[in-house]
Amino acid sequence: QKEVEQDPGPLSVPEGAIVSLNCTYSNSAFQYFMWYRQYSRKGPELLMYTYSSGNKEDGRFTAQVDKSSKYISLFIRDSQPSDSATYLCAMSGTNAGGTSYGKLTFGQGTILTVHP
Amino acid sequence: NAGVTQTPKFQVLKTGQSMTLQCAQDMNHNSMYWYRQDPGMGLRLIYYSASEGTTDKGEVPNGYNVSRLNKREFSLRLESAAPSQTSVYFCASSVGLATGNTIYFGEGSWLTVV
């Protein structure tokens, strides 16, 4: 079983729709949760960053973390064709001894297409 | 700003050939990484360098070697390429290895081994 599971989609929605992207994870040591956006033939770029549980909003994007359920989400409101990309969740945390490590564990990525 | 620069962008190798992927960052970051990305597998860490002078294995190190040449540069070498190493390779860097530091990625290198 992978440490981080993400539905690869593909997901196709009309312009203006609300998009929900999700990841589940098994490692309770994860404390830092990120969403990266990757356009075709490009490297991933950081979109949202959240520490521990809770919500974070940035414009049309909202990231939610529920550590009790080991579940994270990214919501995109009023989706635009320019949002068409692959969205990758990523996580990191401390080990049992409390030593931090910054290596990210990624989900498989969800391919999103927003059509006009 | 260049950020993280990788070369070459595209490469085709024959089985058994060797090659080196070059990476440089201009953000004065201490930590650098090499990932590979395969369909359905997400990004997997090959090797990383916490700081200049140190390197460590990641999740999938077999068949690869790395060199942290200086603070700016971190190269990935395939000594004897195999078809299973056909992938997209990403170099990345961050201020440090500490949890929570943002990792910045290069544009990627597409490698095909035939």
GROMACS .gro file of C-alpha atoms in nm:
model
  230
    1GLN     CA    1   0.000   0.000   0.000
    2LYS     CA    2   0.132   0.341  -0.095
    3GLU     CA    3   0.181   0.598   0.180
    4VAL     CA    4  -0.017   0.854  -0.019
    5GLU     CA    5  -0.310   0.769  -0.243
    6GLN     CA    6  -0.454   1.008  -0.500
    7ASP     CA    7  -0.718   0.937  -0.762
    8PRO     CA    8  -0.542   0.992  -1.097
    9GLY     CA    9  -0.866   1.087  -1.275
   10PRO     CA   10  -0.875   1.221  -1.538
   11LEU     CA   11  -1.125   1.479  -1.421
   12SER     CA   12  -1.307   1.692  -1.677
   13VAL     CA   13  -1.530   1.982  -1.568
   14PRO     CA   14  -1.696   2.281  -1.736
   15GLU     CA   15  -1.563   2.630  -1.681
   16GLY     CA   16  -1.699   2.782  -1.360
   17ALA     CA   17  -1.741   2.450  -1.179
   18ILE     CA   18  -1.615   2.380  -0.830
   19VAL     CA   19  -1.340   2.120  -0.838
   20SER     CA   20  -1.254   1.890  -0.549
   21LEU     CA   21  -0.924   1.705  -0.544
   22ASN     CA   22  -0.836   1.463  -0.266
   23CYS     CA   23  -0.559   1.254  -0.115
   24THR     CA   24  -0.550   1.001   0.164
   25TYR     CA   25  -0.240   0.897   0.354
   26SER     CA   26  -0.134   0.634   0.605
   27ASN     CA   27   0.169   0.787   0.781
   28SER     CA   28   0.054   0.970   1.094
   29ALA     CA   29   0.393   1.148   1.112
   30PHE     CA   30   0.302   1.373   0.821
   31GLN     CA   31   0.249   1.729   0.940
   32TYR     CA   32   0.314   1.943   0.633
   33PHE     CA   33   0.081   1.918   0.339
   34MET     CA   34   0.126   2.073  -0.001
   35TRP     CA   35  -0.044   2.090  -0.336
   36TYR     CA   36   0.164   2.128  -0.647
   37ARG     CA   37   0.035   2.218  -0.992
   38GLN     CA   38   0.212   2.081  -1.298
   39TYR     CA   39   0.142   2.201  -1.648
   40SER     CA   40   0.219   1.975  -1.941
   41ARG     CA   41   0.593   1.943  -2.009
   42LYS     CA   42   0.678   2.158  -1.705
   43GLY     CA   43   0.803   2.102  -1.352
   44PRO     CA   44   0.569   2.106  -1.051
   45GLU     CA   45   0.511   2.444  -0.885
   46LEU     CA   46   0.389   2.495  -0.530
   47LEU     CA   47   0.025   2.602  -0.515
   48MET     CA   48  -0.079   2.565  -0.150
   49TYR     CA   49   0.100   2.484   0.174
   50THR     CA   50  -0.065   2.385   0.503
   51TYR     CA   51   0.071   2.284   0.840
   52SER     CA   52  -0.127   2.034   1.049
   53SER     CA   53  -0.506   2.031   1.040
   54GLY     CA   54  -0.732   2.310   0.924
   55ASN     CA   55  -0.820   2.518   0.622
   56LYS     CA   56  -0.622   2.764   0.416
   57GLU     CA   57  -0.761   2.989   0.145
   58ASP     CA   58  -0.579   3.168  -0.134
   59GLY     CA   59  -0.799   3.333  -0.392
   60ARG     CA   60  -1.001   3.064  -0.569
   61PHE     CA   61  -0.810   2.785  -0.396
   62THR     CA   62  -0.885   2.630  -0.057
   63ALA     CA   63  -0.678   2.355   0.104
   64GLN     CA   64  -0.824   2.142   0.382
   65VAL     CA   65  -0.643   1.897   0.609
   66ASP     CA   66  -0.816   1.648   0.838
   67LYS     CA   67  -0.541   1.466   1.025
   68SER     CA   68  -0.787   1.255   1.224
   69SER     CA   69  -0.910   1.102   0.898
   70LYS     CA   70  -0.571   1.126   0.721
   71TYR     CA   71  -0.743   1.308   0.437
   72ILE     CA   72  -0.655   1.628   0.252
   73SER     CA   73  -0.845   1.821  -0.012
   74LEU     CA   74  -0.796   2.103  -0.257
   75PHE     CA   75  -1.099   2.297  -0.377
   76ILE     CA   76  -1.093   2.521  -0.682
   77ARG     CA   77  -1.382   2.766  -0.714
   78ASP     CA   78  -1.491   2.919  -1.044
   79SER     CA   79  -1.255   2.693  -1.234
   80GLN     CA   80  -1.092   2.831  -1.548
   81PRO     CA   81  -0.942   2.664  -1.855
   82SER     CA   82  -0.602   2.789  -1.730
   83ASP     CA   83  -0.648   2.559  -1.428
   84SER     CA   84  -0.612   2.257  -1.658
   85ALA     CA   85  -0.307   2.075  -1.525
   86THR     CA   86  -0.199   1.781  -1.312
   87TYR     CA   87  -0.240   1.843  -0.938
   88LEU     CA   88  -0.007   1.660  -0.703
   89CYS     CA   89  -0.048   1.635  -0.329
   90ALA     CA   90   0.272   1.606  -0.125
   91MET     CA   91   0.349   1.556   0.241
   92SER     CA   92   0.636   1.554   0.488
   93GLY     CA   93   0.683   1.526   0.861
   94THR     CA   94   0.899   1.415   1.152
   95ASN     CA   95   1.000   1.062   1.235
   96ALA     CA   96   0.929   0.885   1.564
   97GLY     CA   97   1.242   1.030   1.721
   98GLY     CA   98   1.126   1.383   1.647
   99THR     CA   99   1.389   1.448   1.383
  100SER     CA  100   1.249   1.648   1.099
  101TYR     CA  101   1.304   1.545   0.743
  102GLY     CA  102   1.210   1.751   0.444
  103LYS     CA  103   1.177   1.480   0.183
  104LEU     CA  104   0.836   1.494   0.023
  105THR     CA  105   0.611   1.197  -0.043
  106PHE     CA  106   0.389   1.258  -0.343
  107GLY     CA  107   0.055   1.128  -0.456
  108GLN     CA  108   0.020   1.000  -0.812
  109GLY     CA  109  -0.133   1.324  -0.938
  110THR     CA  110  -0.482   1.403  -1.071
  111ILE     CA  111  -0.518   1.522  -1.430
  112LEU     CA  112  -0.772   1.806  -1.447
  113THR     CA  113  -0.922   1.953  -1.764
  114VAL     CA  114  -1.150   2.257  -1.748
  115HIS     CA  115  -1.330   2.303  -2.077
  116PRO     CA  116  -1.484   2.634  -2.190
  117ASN     CA  117   1.539   3.447  -1.235
  118ALA     CA  118   1.654   3.107  -1.361
  119GLY     CA  119   1.575   2.910  -1.043
  120VAL     CA  120   1.659   2.543  -1.107
  121THR     CA  121   1.810   2.465  -1.447
  122GLN     CA  122   1.845   2.113  -1.587
  123THR     CA  123   2.025   1.986  -1.895
  124PRO     CA  124   1.965   1.816  -2.128
  125LYS     CA  125   1.591   1.860  -2.180
  126PHE     CA  126   1.558   1.550  -2.399
  127GLN     CA  127   1.788   1.251  -2.446
  128VAL     CA  128   1.765   0.911  -2.613
  129LEU     CA  129   2.008   0.645  -2.495
  130LYS     CA  130   2.078   0.292  -2.598
  131THR     CA  131   2.074   0.020  -2.333
  132GLY     CA  132   2.409   0.007  -2.159
  133GLN     CA  133   2.514   0.363  -2.243
  134SER     CA  134   2.599   0.608  -1.969
  135MET     CA  135   2.504   0.970  -1.927
  136THR     CA  136   2.494   1.250  -1.673
  137LEU     CA  137   2.206   1.486  -1.606
  138GLN     CA  138   2.322   1.826  -1.492
  139CYS     CA  139   2.141   2.052  -1.248
  140ALA     CA  140   2.220   2.397  -1.113
  141GLN     CA  141   2.029   2.633  -0.886
  142ASP     CA  142   2.087   3.003  -0.833
  143MET     CA  143   1.878   3.049  -0.516
  144ASN     CA  144   2.162   2.980  -0.270
  145HIS     CA  145   1.976   2.674  -0.147
  146ASN     CA  146   2.150   2.417   0.071
  147SER     CA  147   1.949   2.108  -0.023
  148MET     CA  148   1.905   1.953  -0.364
  149TYR     CA  149   1.711   1.653  -0.492
  150TRP     CA  150   1.665   1.427  -0.790
  151TYR     CA  151   1.317   1.282  -0.857
  152ARG     CA  152   1.181   1.067  -1.133
  153GLN     CA  153   0.820   1.081  -1.252
  154ASP     CA  154   0.647   0.787  -1.412
  155PRO     CA  155   0.280   0.747  -1.514
  156GLY     CA  156   0.070   0.632  -1.220
  157MET     CA  157   0.365   0.650  -0.980
  158GLY     CA  158   0.388   1.018  -0.899
  159LEU     CA  159   0.726   1.166  -0.814
  160ARG     CA  160   0.976   0.935  -0.644
  161LEU     CA  161   1.296   1.051  -0.479
  162ILE     CA  162   1.615   0.902  -0.624
  163TYR     CA  163   1.887   1.081  -0.426
  164TYR     CA  164   1.916   1.396  -0.225
  165SER     CA  165   2.187   1.619  -0.085
  166ALA     CA  166   2.107   1.786   0.245
  167SER     CA  167   2.402   2.023   0.208
  168GLU     CA  168   2.721   2.063   0.012
  169GLY     CA  169   2.942   1.760   0.065
  170THR     CA  170   2.665   1.514   0.158
  171THR     CA  171   2.446   1.283  -0.045
  172ASP     CA  172   2.193   1.018   0.058
  173LYS     CA  173   1.975   0.758  -0.107
  174GLY     CA  174   1.609   0.819  -0.158
  175GLU     CA  175   1.330   0.579  -0.243
  176VAL     CA  176   1.463   0.445  -0.578
  177PRO     CA  177   1.846   0.483  -0.592
  178ASN     CA  178   1.941   0.163  -0.775
  179GLY     CA  179   2.116   0.224  -1.107
  180TYR     CA  180   2.202   0.587  -1.028
  181ASN     CA  181   2.487   0.783  -0.877
  182VAL     CA  182   2.502   1.148  -0.780
  183SER     CA  183   2.763   1.413  -0.721
  184ARG     CA  184   2.716   1.736  -0.530
  185LEU     CA  185   2.981   1.930  -0.717
  186ASN     CA  186   2.939   2.250  -0.512
  187LYS     CA  187   2.656   2.436  -0.347
  188ARG     CA  188   2.494   2.520  -0.681
  189GLU     CA  189   2.531   2.197  -0.877
  190PHE     CA  190   2.399   1.843  -0.828
  191SER     CA  191   2.441   1.588  -1.106
  192LEU     CA  192   2.275   1.251  -1.163
  193ARG     CA  193   2.461   0.976  -1.348
  194LEU     CA  194   2.328   0.663  -1.513
  195GLU     CA  195   2.626   0.429  -1.547
  196SER     CA  196   2.459   0.161  -1.762
  197ALA     CA  197   2.118   0.274  -1.878
  198ALA     CA  198   1.828   0.029  -1.880
  199PRO     CA  199   1.482   0.061  -2.041
  200SER     CA  200   1.333   0.075  -1.689
  201GLN     CA  201   1.508   0.410  -1.647
  202THR     CA  202   1.297   0.567  -1.920
  203SER     CA  203   1.132   0.847  -1.729
  204VAL     CA  204   1.108   1.219  -1.669
  205TYR     CA  205   1.371   1.340  -1.426
  206PHE     CA  206   1.331   1.647  -1.209
  207CYS     CA  207   1.597   1.826  -1.013
  208ALA     CA  208   1.478   2.034  -0.719
  209SER     CA  209   1.618   2.246  -0.440
  210SER     CA  210   1.515   2.393  -0.107
  211VAL     CA  211   1.662   2.624   0.158
  212GLY     CA  212   1.726   2.323   0.379
  213LEU     CA  213   1.613   1.972   0.453
  214ALA     CA  214   1.399   2.081   0.745
  215THR     CA  215   1.037   1.987   0.730
  216GLY     CA  216   0.820   2.251   0.574
  217ASN     CA  217   1.076   2.408   0.345
  218THR     CA  218   0.936   2.475   0.001
  219ILE     CA  219   1.092   2.264  -0.274
  220TYR     CA  220   1.143   2.427  -0.613
  221PHE     CA  221   1.156   2.212  -0.924
  222GLY     CA  222   1.334   2.243  -1.256
  223GLU     CA  223   1.162   2.199  -1.591
  224GLY     CA  224   1.244   1.831  -1.626
  225SER     CA  225   1.460   1.607  -1.845
  226TRP     CA  226   1.288   1.352  -2.069
  227LEU     CA  227   1.500   1.038  -2.100
  228THR     CA  228   1.424   0.744  -2.325
  229VAL     CA  229   1.633   0.426  -2.310
  230VAL     CA  230   1.590   0.196  -2.610
   0.00000   0.00000   0.00000
